[in-house]
């Protein structure tokens, strides 16, 4: 089982982050794939040593021919080598050695490439536009069929494919088919994905948000910028907001109202004893979103509703009573169900009075984990570039048709692109490590390549440390 570019640093971050509200199936999957194998190998090595080596020493007390000392030494050496080899293999498998080496190396990548949003001139339109940002759990473009740019035999996301075609989608496909950005180092999981798309940095292991209410306090993110412009902001999810420090991030950047699973109970959206999967399913989330959008639209201020779905989380997703049993895999049915629900939600938004002044962005938070033994992923080939889905509906910028949507980019580029979609003019078109894709300016991935960037992002960076 793999998870895109999830590194050992992310394993450490998750181990130090709150896991309250995590679905038990997720925990069991992690235990079976990441904990049990190395533990069993280590135990096997120790037992072999005890039974073979210690057993040989015990034979010396029996009336048999004395065992040569060199034989015992050789066996001890073999067992030690076996144990060390086990540690080496497991350390390599999860990227532990690479991580240890990387953090000992210094980098000035952020000093050279990071553009501090706090020092960039941004000009908002006179009539500020609303933002609805829909983060869809593990939603990637590969769920489409091969004809539409994906890797599947069936198109599990026909409605999202339609939205991509009818609106603005930036794609890595030269033929313009459904594609998107890649996840760079330490952005291929939910917390890292949210940070990447709203602040254009990666999320490193020393993140203080994992253990406190202060999450990268010296960072300037999308929420900070919109807060200064008078936006009402809300983060909506169907799980516990404190999972992986998400509520701390949005409160720190800046003053988001956190509408999570606990808030749903408190506000009477679900019964007190209601709990499925991570908290409540997406069909409840969309109804809560409609309720809150009606409220936000009447408060006389521009608003930013950022929401995160969950029903397509690995390994199998969640099937609610809205889902059809059309495909022969649970995950395929979960993805198809999520595709229909988000499309219906967008159609509802388009019928509301506030729509004309609102930009909708739909994006996966990261690419999904891949179980290579799963029937769902049988058509995935090694040479296929998996990318995160994205679609921008009703952008408010003066979008020029001459600007190509066929780009090599990362999820970090969504940060300045989101502001541009709201009609904001960005001096230099660069924020954080991201580039405004509407501008046509070269992205870091186009300029430097993903391999080089990932190598630098793993290293210890003094400027990055100043965010804490």
GROMACS .gro file of C-alpha atoms in nm:
model
  468
    1UNK     CA    1   0.000   0.000   0.000
    2UNK     CA    2   0.135   0.343  -0.090
    3UNK     CA    3   0.022   0.699  -0.048
    4UNK     CA    4   0.174   0.911  -0.319
    5UNK     CA    5   0.454   1.122  -0.173
    6UNK     CA    6   0.375   1.063   0.194
    7UNK     CA    7   0.712   1.052   0.367
    8UNK     CA    8   0.847   0.930   0.700
    9UNK     CA    9   0.822   1.287   0.829
   10UNK     CA   10   0.446   1.267   0.779
   11UNK     CA   11   0.432   0.940   0.972
   12UNK     CA   12   0.603   1.121   1.262
   13UNK     CA   13   0.365   1.415   1.232
   14UNK     CA   14   0.061   1.191   1.239
   15UNK     CA   15   0.198   1.004   1.541
   16UNK     CA   16   0.223   1.334   1.731
   17UNK     CA   17  -0.112   1.469   1.610
   18UNK     CA   18  -0.455   1.418   1.767
   19UNK     CA   19  -0.630   1.111   1.621
   20UNK     CA   20  -0.961   1.158   1.800
   21UNK     CA   21  -1.247   1.075   1.569
   22UNK     CA   22  -1.039   0.866   1.329
   23UNK     CA   23  -1.236   0.584   1.171
   24UNK     CA   24  -1.130   0.251   1.327
   25UNK     CA   25  -1.088   0.097   0.983
   26UNK     CA   26  -0.817   0.352   0.902
   27UNK     CA   27  -0.629   0.274   1.223
   28UNK     CA   28  -0.655  -0.100   1.160
   29UNK     CA   29  -0.525  -0.054   0.805
   30UNK     CA   30  -0.224   0.146   0.924
   31UNK     CA   31  -0.148  -0.111   1.195
   32UNK     CA   32  -0.165  -0.400   0.947
   33UNK     CA   33   0.048  -0.235   0.679
   34UNK     CA   34   0.293  -0.013   0.868
   35UNK     CA   35   0.324  -0.159   1.218
   36UNK     CA   36   0.272  -0.535   1.210
   37UNK     CA   37   0.529  -0.630   0.939
   38UNK     CA   38   0.835  -0.464   1.100
   39UNK     CA   39   0.734  -0.580   1.447
   40UNK     CA   40   0.692  -0.940   1.332
   41UNK     CA   41   1.028  -0.937   1.156
   42UNK     CA   42   1.200  -0.795   1.461
   43UNK     CA   43   1.037  -1.053   1.690
   44UNK     CA   44   1.133  -1.331   1.449
   45UNK     CA   45   1.496  -1.221   1.457
   46UNK     CA   46   1.503  -1.212   1.837
   47UNK     CA   47   1.334  -1.553   1.868
   48UNK     CA   48   1.574  -1.708   1.620
   49UNK     CA   49   1.861  -1.576   1.825
   50UNK     CA   50   1.717  -1.710   2.152
   51UNK     CA   51   1.626  -2.054   2.021
   52UNK     CA   52   1.936  -2.118   1.811
   53UNK     CA   53   2.219  -1.942   1.990
   54UNK     CA   54   2.099  -1.989   2.345
   55UNK     CA   55   2.002  -2.346   2.260
   56UNK     CA   56   2.355  -2.419   2.145
   57UNK     CA   57   2.498  -2.294   2.470
   58UNK     CA   58   2.253  -2.514   2.659
   59UNK     CA   59   2.379  -2.822   2.471
   60UNK     CA   60   2.717  -2.780   2.637
   61UNK     CA   61   2.562  -2.907   2.960
   62UNK     CA   62   2.451  -3.229   2.788
   63UNK     CA   63   2.668  -3.541   2.732
   64UNK     CA   64   2.725  -3.465   2.363
   65UNK     CA   65   3.028  -3.357   2.166
   66UNK     CA   66   3.136  -3.002   2.257
   67UNK     CA   67   3.027  -2.740   2.002
   68UNK     CA   68   3.324  -2.547   1.856
   69UNK     CA   69   3.339  -2.188   1.976
   70UNK     CA   70   3.385  -2.058   1.620
   71UNK     CA   71   3.052  -2.219   1.519
   72UNK     CA   72   2.865  -2.036   1.791
   73UNK     CA   73   3.032  -1.707   1.702
   74UNK     CA   74   2.943  -1.751   1.335
   75UNK     CA   75   2.578  -1.819   1.415
   76UNK     CA   76   2.565  -1.518   1.649
   77UNK     CA   77   2.709  -1.298   1.374
   78UNK     CA   78   2.455  -1.433   1.123
   79UNK     CA   79   2.166  -1.359   1.361
   80UNK     CA   80   2.292  -1.006   1.432
   81UNK     CA   81   2.330  -0.943   1.058
   82UNK     CA   82   1.975  -1.075   1.002
   83UNK     CA   83   1.838  -0.843   1.269
   84UNK     CA   84   2.024  -0.540   1.135
   85UNK     CA   85   1.913  -0.626   0.781
   86UNK     CA   86   1.551  -0.636   0.902
   87UNK     CA   87   1.588  -0.291   1.055
   88UNK     CA   88   1.758  -0.163   0.738
   89UNK     CA   89   1.490  -0.298   0.505
   90UNK     CA   90   1.202  -0.161   0.712
   91UNK     CA   91   1.376   0.173   0.757
   92UNK     CA   92   1.422   0.200   0.382
   93UNK     CA   93   1.064   0.090   0.311
   94UNK     CA   94   0.909   0.371   0.517
   95UNK     CA   95   1.175   0.628   0.426
   96UNK     CA   96   1.324   0.656   0.774
   97UNK     CA   97   1.689   0.662   0.663
   98UNK     CA   98   1.616   0.913   0.388
   99UNK     CA   99   1.442   1.135   0.643
  100UNK     CA  100   1.729   1.115   0.893
  101UNK     CA  101   1.979   1.205   0.622
  102UNK     CA  102   1.764   1.489   0.487
  103UNK     CA  103   1.707   1.665   0.821
  104UNK     CA  104   2.082   1.670   0.879
  105UNK     CA  105   2.129   1.860   0.554
  106UNK     CA  106   2.065   2.232   0.520
  107UNK     CA  107   1.880   2.407   0.242
  108UNK     CA  108   1.823   2.769   0.142
  109UNK     CA  109   1.539   2.677  -0.091
  110UNK     CA  110   1.278   2.885   0.091
  111UNK     CA  111   1.516   3.180   0.111
  112UNK     CA  112   1.560   3.170  -0.266
  113UNK     CA  113   1.211   3.074  -0.381
  114UNK     CA  114   0.955   3.167  -0.114
  115UNK     CA  115   0.759   3.487  -0.177
  116UNK     CA  116   0.618   3.622   0.150
  117UNK     CA  117   0.250   3.708   0.090
  118UNK     CA  118   0.266   3.965   0.372
  119UNK     CA  119   0.503   4.171   0.156
  120UNK     CA  120   0.319   4.137  -0.176
  121UNK     CA  121   0.084   4.408  -0.303
  122UNK     CA  122  -0.262   4.265  -0.373
  123UNK     CA  123  -0.549   4.464  -0.516
  124UNK     CA  124  -0.899   4.334  -0.447
  125UNK     CA  125  -1.193   4.427  -0.669
  126UNK     CA  126  -1.420   4.702  -0.541
  127UNK     CA  127  -1.697   4.447  -0.490
  128UNK     CA  128  -1.528   4.157  -0.315
  129UNK     CA  129  -1.631   3.811  -0.430
  130UNK     CA  130  -1.735   3.514  -0.219
  131UNK     CA  131  -1.541   3.188  -0.212
  132UNK     CA  132  -1.668   2.833  -0.170
  133UNK     CA  133  -1.371   2.596  -0.158
  134UNK     CA  134  -1.468   2.228  -0.163
  135UNK     CA  135  -1.184   1.999  -0.062
  136UNK     CA  136  -1.282   1.649  -0.170
  137UNK     CA  137  -1.107   1.373   0.019
  138UNK     CA  138  -0.854   1.186  -0.198
  139UNK     CA  139  -1.019   1.308  -0.519
  140UNK     CA  140  -0.787   1.261  -0.813
  141UNK     CA  141  -0.824   1.282  -1.187
  142UNK     CA  142  -0.721   0.920  -1.235
  143UNK     CA  143  -1.077   0.815  -1.139
  144UNK     CA  144  -1.187   0.916  -1.489
  145UNK     CA  145  -1.162   0.662  -1.771
  146UNK     CA  146  -0.868   0.652  -2.010
  147UNK     CA  147  -1.063   0.832  -2.283
  148UNK     CA  148  -1.115   1.132  -2.053
  149UNK     CA  149  -0.761   1.144  -1.915
  150UNK     CA  150  -0.787   0.903  -1.623
  151UNK     CA  151  -0.659   0.551  -1.579
  152UNK     CA  152  -0.980   0.356  -1.518
  153UNK     CA  153  -1.184   0.132  -1.748
  154UNK     CA  154  -1.499   0.308  -1.622
  155UNK     CA  155  -1.536   0.679  -1.555
  156UNK     CA  156  -1.619   0.697  -1.185
  157UNK     CA  157  -1.639   1.079  -1.196
  158UNK     CA  158  -1.849   1.170  -1.504
  159UNK     CA  159  -2.001   1.475  -1.334
  160UNK     CA  160  -1.665   1.612  -1.219
  161UNK     CA  161  -1.535   1.548  -1.570
  162UNK     CA  162  -1.824   1.755  -1.703
  163UNK     CA  163  -1.754   2.037  -1.457
  164UNK     CA  164  -1.388   2.037  -1.561
  165UNK     CA  165  -1.482   2.069  -1.928
  166UNK     CA  166  -1.747   2.337  -1.882
  167UNK     CA  167  -1.543   2.555  -1.647
  168UNK     CA  168  -1.172   2.617  -1.585
  169UNK     CA  169  -0.948   2.324  -1.508
  170UNK     CA  170  -0.571   2.342  -1.510
  171UNK     CA  171  -0.432   2.013  -1.632
  172UNK     CA  172  -0.099   1.846  -1.687
  173UNK     CA  173  -0.235   1.664  -1.993
  174UNK     CA  174  -0.104   1.799  -2.323
  175UNK     CA  175  -0.427   1.701  -2.495
  176UNK     CA  176  -0.628   1.903  -2.244
  177UNK     CA  177  -0.802   1.603  -2.088
  178UNK     CA  178  -0.879   1.581  -1.716
  179UNK     CA  179  -0.563   1.619  -1.511
  180UNK     CA  180  -0.426   1.844  -1.241
  181UNK     CA  181  -0.142   1.920  -1.001
  182UNK     CA  182   0.093   1.678  -0.829
  183UNK     CA  183   0.153   1.659  -0.455
  184UNK     CA  184   0.504   1.762  -0.358
  185UNK     CA  185   0.694   1.648  -0.048
  186UNK     CA  186   0.483   1.652   0.270
  187UNK     CA  187   0.162   1.765   0.101
  188UNK     CA  188   0.007   1.428   0.007
  189UNK     CA  189  -0.221   1.390   0.307
  190UNK     CA  190  -0.510   1.596   0.441
  191UNK     CA  191  -0.340   1.844   0.676
  192UNK     CA  192  -0.050   1.889   0.435
  193UNK     CA  193  -0.290   1.926   0.143
  194UNK     CA  194  -0.494   2.196   0.316
  195UNK     CA  195  -0.178   2.390   0.406
  196UNK     CA  196  -0.031   2.354   0.056
  197UNK     CA  197  -0.341   2.487  -0.120
  198UNK     CA  198  -0.403   2.774   0.122
  199UNK     CA  199  -0.047   2.890   0.194
  200UNK     CA  200   0.180   2.734  -0.072
  201UNK     CA  201   0.425   2.563   0.161
  202UNK     CA  202   0.477   2.202   0.261
  203UNK     CA  203   0.408   2.083   0.616
  204UNK     CA  204   0.707   1.959   0.812
  205UNK     CA  205   0.716   1.738   1.117
  206UNK     CA  206   0.795   2.005   1.379
  207UNK     CA  207   0.453   2.162   1.324
  208UNK     CA  208   0.342   2.309   1.656
  209UNK     CA  209  -0.022   2.279   1.558
  210UNK     CA  210  -0.002   1.908   1.632
  211UNK     CA  211   0.026   1.975   2.004
  212UNK     CA  212  -0.105   2.328   2.058
  213UNK     CA  213  -0.351   2.588   1.935
  214UNK     CA  214  -0.079   2.781   1.752
  215UNK     CA  215  -0.025   2.645   1.402
  216UNK     CA  216   0.254   2.806   1.200
  217UNK     CA  217   0.179   3.144   1.363
  218UNK     CA  218   0.431   3.341   1.157
  219UNK     CA  219   0.291   3.221   0.826
  220UNK     CA  220   0.062   3.429   0.604
  221UNK     CA  221  -0.211   3.212   0.453
  222UNK     CA  222  -0.526   3.262   0.247
  223UNK     CA  223  -0.736   3.306   0.560
  224UNK     CA  224  -0.512   3.584   0.691
  225UNK     CA  225  -0.545   3.776   0.365
  226UNK     CA  226  -0.923   3.738   0.341
  227UNK     CA  227  -0.966   3.822   0.710
  228UNK     CA  228  -0.798   4.159   0.657
  229UNK     CA  229  -1.041   4.223   0.373
  230UNK     CA  230  -1.339   4.173   0.602
  231UNK     CA  231  -1.443   3.822   0.500
  232UNK     CA  232  -1.655   3.599   0.722
  233UNK     CA  233  -1.482   3.261   0.720
  234UNK     CA  234  -1.595   2.912   0.806
  235UNK     CA  235  -1.437   2.566   0.796
  236UNK     CA  236  -1.690   2.286   0.765
  237UNK     CA  237  -1.619   1.914   0.803
  238UNK     CA  238  -1.795   1.599   0.921
  239UNK     CA  239  -1.519   1.477   1.153
  240UNK     CA  240  -1.355   1.616   1.467
  241UNK     CA  241  -1.192   1.944   1.368
  242UNK     CA  242  -0.893   1.887   1.593
  243UNK     CA  243  -0.778   1.583   1.394
  244UNK     CA  244  -0.421   1.660   1.278
  245UNK     CA  245  -0.453   2.016   1.406
  246UNK     CA  246  -0.692   2.133   1.133
  247UNK     CA  247  -0.899   2.354   1.363
  248UNK     CA  248  -0.579   2.508   1.505
  249UNK     CA  249  -0.461   2.593   1.153
  250UNK     CA  250  -0.783   2.763   1.048
  251UNK     CA  251  -0.822   2.948   1.378
  252UNK     CA  252  -0.466   3.074   1.354
  253UNK     CA  253  -0.515   3.181   0.988
  254UNK     CA  254  -0.760   3.344   1.065
  255UNK     CA  255  -1.061   3.336   1.289
  256UNK     CA  256  -1.251   3.071   1.093
  257UNK     CA  257  -1.569   2.950   1.256
  258UNK     CA  258  -1.511   2.576   1.298
  259UNK     CA  259  -1.820   2.376   1.204
  260UNK     CA  260  -1.712   2.016   1.265
  261UNK     CA  261  -1.880   1.694   1.385
  262UNK     CA  262  -1.907   1.823   1.741
  263UNK     CA  263  -2.070   2.145   1.618
  264UNK     CA  264  -2.320   1.941   1.416
  265UNK     CA  265  -2.433   1.771   1.736
  266UNK     CA  266  -2.437   2.095   1.933
  267UNK     CA  267  -2.648   2.270   1.668
  268UNK     CA  268  -2.893   1.982   1.635
  269UNK     CA  269  -2.798   1.886   1.279
  270UNK     CA  270  -2.753   1.527   1.393
  271UNK     CA  271  -2.860   1.338   1.710
  272UNK     CA  272  -2.620   1.333   2.007
  273UNK     CA  273  -2.549   0.963   1.964
  274UNK     CA  274  -2.507   0.980   1.585
  275UNK     CA  275  -2.170   0.848   1.462
  276UNK     CA  276  -2.080   0.683   1.133
  277UNK     CA  277  -1.738   0.646   0.973
  278UNK     CA  278  -1.535   0.955   1.083
  279UNK     CA  279  -1.834   1.137   1.232
  280UNK     CA  280  -2.113   1.194   0.984
  281UNK     CA  281  -2.137   1.127   0.613
  282UNK     CA  282  -2.114   1.377   0.329
  283UNK     CA  283  -2.487   1.386   0.261
  284UNK     CA  284  -2.520   1.555   0.603
  285UNK     CA  285  -2.222   1.780   0.526
  286UNK     CA  286  -2.385   1.920   0.212
  287UNK     CA  287  -2.709   1.995   0.396
  288UNK     CA  288  -2.512   2.175   0.667
  289UNK     CA  289  -2.325   2.366   0.394
  290UNK     CA  290  -2.653   2.483   0.241
  291UNK     CA  291  -2.779   2.600   0.579
  292UNK     CA  292  -2.458   2.791   0.654
  293UNK     CA  293  -2.435   2.943   0.306
  294UNK     CA  294  -2.785   3.087   0.342
  295UNK     CA  295  -2.675   3.239   0.673
  296UNK     CA  296  -2.340   3.372   0.548
  297UNK     CA  297  -2.496   3.527   0.238
  298UNK     CA  298  -2.726   3.741   0.451
  299UNK     CA  299  -2.460   3.889   0.681
  300UNK     CA  300  -2.361   4.172   0.448
  301UNK     CA  301  -1.996   4.069   0.415
  302UNK     CA  302  -1.805   3.862   0.160
  303UNK     CA  303  -1.761   3.507   0.282
  304UNK     CA  304  -1.527   3.213   0.251
  305UNK     CA  305  -1.680   2.873   0.317
  306UNK     CA  306  -1.410   2.606   0.308
  307UNK     CA  307  -1.536   2.251   0.344
  308UNK     CA  308  -1.384   1.904   0.349
  309UNK     CA  309  -1.563   1.585   0.247
  310UNK     CA  310  -1.467   1.243   0.383
  311UNK     CA  311  -1.668   0.961   0.221
  312UNK     CA  312  -1.389   0.880  -0.029
  313UNK     CA  313  -1.122   0.819   0.235
  314UNK     CA  314  -0.908   0.509   0.195
  315UNK     CA  315  -0.921   0.213   0.209
  316UNK     CA  316  -1.282   0.156   0.100
  317UNK     CA  317  -1.466   0.484   0.147
  318UNK     CA  318  -1.813   0.505   0.296
  319UNK     CA  319  -2.141   0.405   0.134
  320UNK     CA  320  -2.450   0.601   0.242
  321UNK     CA  321  -2.811   0.545   0.139
  322UNK     CA  322  -2.769   0.783  -0.156
  323UNK     CA  323  -2.510   0.557  -0.318
  324UNK     CA  324  -2.575   0.306  -0.593
  325UNK     CA  325  -2.427  -0.042  -0.614
  326UNK     CA  326  -2.318   0.005  -0.975
  327UNK     CA  327  -1.958  -0.115  -0.957
  328UNK     CA  328  -1.791  -0.428  -0.821
  329UNK     CA  329  -1.578  -0.241  -0.565
  330UNK     CA  330  -1.690  -0.050  -0.257
  331UNK     CA  331  -1.441   0.228  -0.323
  332UNK     CA  332  -1.561   0.266  -0.682
  333UNK     CA  333  -1.919   0.309  -0.561
  334UNK     CA  334  -1.806   0.557  -0.294
  335UNK     CA  335  -1.619   0.769  -0.551
  336UNK     CA  336  -1.914   0.763  -0.792
  337UNK     CA  337  -2.149   0.864  -0.512
  338UNK     CA  338  -1.923   1.155  -0.413
  339UNK     CA  339  -1.918   1.263  -0.778
  340UNK     CA  340  -2.299   1.284  -0.791
  341UNK     CA  341  -2.333   1.460  -0.456
  342UNK     CA  342  -2.087   1.739  -0.529
  343UNK     CA  343  -2.244   1.799  -0.872
  344UNK     CA  344  -2.590   1.830  -0.716
  345UNK     CA  345  -2.447   2.071  -0.458
  346UNK     CA  346  -2.296   2.290  -0.730
  347UNK     CA  347  -2.629   2.297  -0.913
  348UNK     CA  348  -2.798   2.409  -0.591
  349UNK     CA  349  -2.543   2.691  -0.548
  350UNK     CA  350  -2.605   2.812  -0.903
  351UNK     CA  351  -2.971   2.867  -0.817
  352UNK     CA  352  -2.892   3.092  -0.519
  353UNK     CA  353  -2.896   3.471  -0.528
  354UNK     CA  354  -2.533   3.493  -0.416
  355UNK     CA  355  -2.396   3.275  -0.697
  356UNK     CA  356  -2.312   3.555  -0.942
  357UNK     CA  357  -2.073   3.703  -0.687
  358UNK     CA  358  -1.926   3.366  -0.585
  359UNK     CA  359  -1.639   3.155  -0.711
  360UNK     CA  360  -1.649   2.781  -0.648
  361UNK     CA  361  -1.329   2.579  -0.637
  362UNK     CA  362  -1.341   2.200  -0.623
  363UNK     CA  363  -1.013   2.026  -0.549
  364UNK     CA  364  -0.892   1.700  -0.406
  365UNK     CA  365  -0.699   1.749  -0.085
  366UNK     CA  366  -0.439   1.504  -0.214
  367UNK     CA  367  -0.413   1.187  -0.421
  368UNK     CA  368  -0.548   0.868  -0.266
  369UNK     CA  369  -0.361   0.587  -0.104
  370UNK     CA  370  -0.319   0.295  -0.341
  371UNK     CA  371  -0.367  -0.065  -0.238
  372UNK     CA  372  -0.186  -0.250  -0.516
  373UNK     CA  373  -0.385  -0.562  -0.437
  374UNK     CA  374  -0.719  -0.389  -0.475
  375UNK     CA  375  -0.943  -0.462  -0.774
  376UNK     CA  376  -1.022  -0.090  -0.796
  377UNK     CA  377  -0.661  -0.004  -0.884
  378UNK     CA  378  -0.598  -0.293  -1.125
  379UNK     CA  379  -0.581  -0.062  -1.429
  380UNK     CA  380  -0.322   0.174  -1.277
  381UNK     CA  381   0.009   0.159  -1.464
  382UNK     CA  382   0.348   0.270  -1.336
  383UNK     CA  383   0.391   0.529  -1.611
  384UNK     CA  384   0.064   0.710  -1.534
  385UNK     CA  385   0.108   1.043  -1.353
  386UNK     CA  386  -0.155   1.061  -1.080
  387UNK     CA  387  -0.278   1.415  -1.015
  388UNK     CA  388  -0.523   1.597  -0.791
  389UNK     CA  389  -0.858   1.696  -0.941
  390UNK     CA  390  -0.936   2.069  -0.973
  391UNK     CA  391  -1.211   2.283  -1.124
  392UNK     CA  392  -1.275   2.656  -1.091
  393UNK     CA  393  -1.635   2.760  -1.145
  394UNK     CA  394  -1.734   3.122  -1.210
  395UNK     CA  395  -1.385   3.278  -1.176
  396UNK     CA  396  -1.406   3.654  -1.127
  397UNK     CA  397  -1.070   3.737  -1.283
  398UNK     CA  398  -1.026   3.874  -1.632
  399UNK     CA  399  -0.942   3.528  -1.763
  400UNK     CA  400  -0.754   3.547  -2.089
  401UNK     CA  401  -0.812   3.264  -2.336
  402UNK     CA  402  -0.452   3.303  -2.451
  403UNK     CA  403  -0.334   3.174  -2.113
  404UNK     CA  404  -0.294   2.799  -2.143
  405UNK     CA  405  -0.455   2.569  -1.889
  406UNK     CA  406  -0.209   2.294  -1.982
  407UNK     CA  407   0.054   2.324  -1.710
  408UNK     CA  408   0.299   2.132  -1.495
  409UNK     CA  409   0.218   2.248  -1.146
  410UNK     CA  410   0.166   2.142  -0.786
  411UNK     CA  411  -0.113   2.188  -0.533
  412UNK     CA  412   0.084   2.482  -0.391
  413UNK     CA  413  -0.004   2.682  -0.702
  414UNK     CA  414  -0.369   2.675  -0.597
  415UNK     CA  415  -0.305   2.943  -0.331
  416UNK     CA  416  -0.234   3.244  -0.558
  417UNK     CA  417  -0.463   3.099  -0.826
  418UNK     CA  418  -0.753   3.102  -0.579
  419UNK     CA  419  -0.702   3.471  -0.504
  420UNK     CA  420  -0.675   3.547  -0.876
  421UNK     CA  421  -1.002   3.361  -0.931
  422UNK     CA  422  -1.160   3.605  -0.683
  423UNK     CA  423  -1.048   3.891  -0.904
  424UNK     CA  424  -0.743   3.984  -0.695
  425UNK     CA  425  -0.448   4.134  -0.880
  426UNK     CA  426  -0.123   3.997  -0.738
  427UNK     CA  427   0.194   4.193  -0.793
  428UNK     CA  428   0.441   3.946  -0.947
  429UNK     CA  429   0.183   3.663  -0.951
  430UNK     CA  430   0.380   3.464  -0.691
  431UNK     CA  431   0.281   3.378  -0.334
  432UNK     CA  432   0.465   3.134  -0.110
  433UNK     CA  433   0.602   2.866  -0.340
  434UNK     CA  434   0.300   2.901  -0.567
  435UNK     CA  435   0.231   3.074  -0.898
  436UNK     CA  436  -0.092   3.227  -1.021
  437UNK     CA  437  -0.182   2.988  -1.303
  438UNK     CA  438  -0.408   3.246  -1.468
  439UNK     CA  439  -0.102   3.466  -1.525
  440UNK     CA  440   0.085   3.226  -1.748
  441UNK     CA  441   0.398   3.275  -1.535
  442UNK     CA  442   0.625   2.971  -1.507
  443UNK     CA  443   0.562   2.753  -1.199
  444UNK     CA  444   0.844   2.619  -0.982
  445UNK     CA  445   0.770   2.272  -1.108
  446UNK     CA  446   0.804   2.391  -1.468
  447UNK     CA  447   1.122   2.580  -1.386
  448UNK     CA  448   1.302   2.338  -1.153
  449UNK     CA  449   1.128   2.002  -1.180
  450UNK     CA  450   0.945   1.810  -0.908
  451UNK     CA  451   1.239   1.583  -0.818
  452UNK     CA  452   1.467   1.875  -0.734
  453UNK     CA  453   1.195   2.055  -0.538
  454UNK     CA  454   1.111   1.744  -0.335
  455UNK     CA  455   1.475   1.691  -0.248
  456UNK     CA  456   1.504   2.047  -0.119
  457UNK     CA  457   1.175   2.040   0.070
  458UNK     CA  458   1.294   1.742   0.276
  459UNK     CA  459   1.597   1.929   0.407
  460UNK     CA  460   1.626   2.146   0.715
  461UNK     CA  461   1.549   2.501   0.611
  462UNK     CA  462   1.620   2.795   0.843
  463UNK     CA  463   1.371   3.025   0.674
  464UNK     CA  464   1.097   2.762   0.694
  465UNK     CA  465   1.164   2.727   1.067
  466UNK     CA  466   1.071   3.094   1.110
  467UNK     CA  467   0.706   3.005   1.044
  468UNK     CA  468   0.689   2.845   1.390
   0.00000   0.00000   0.00000
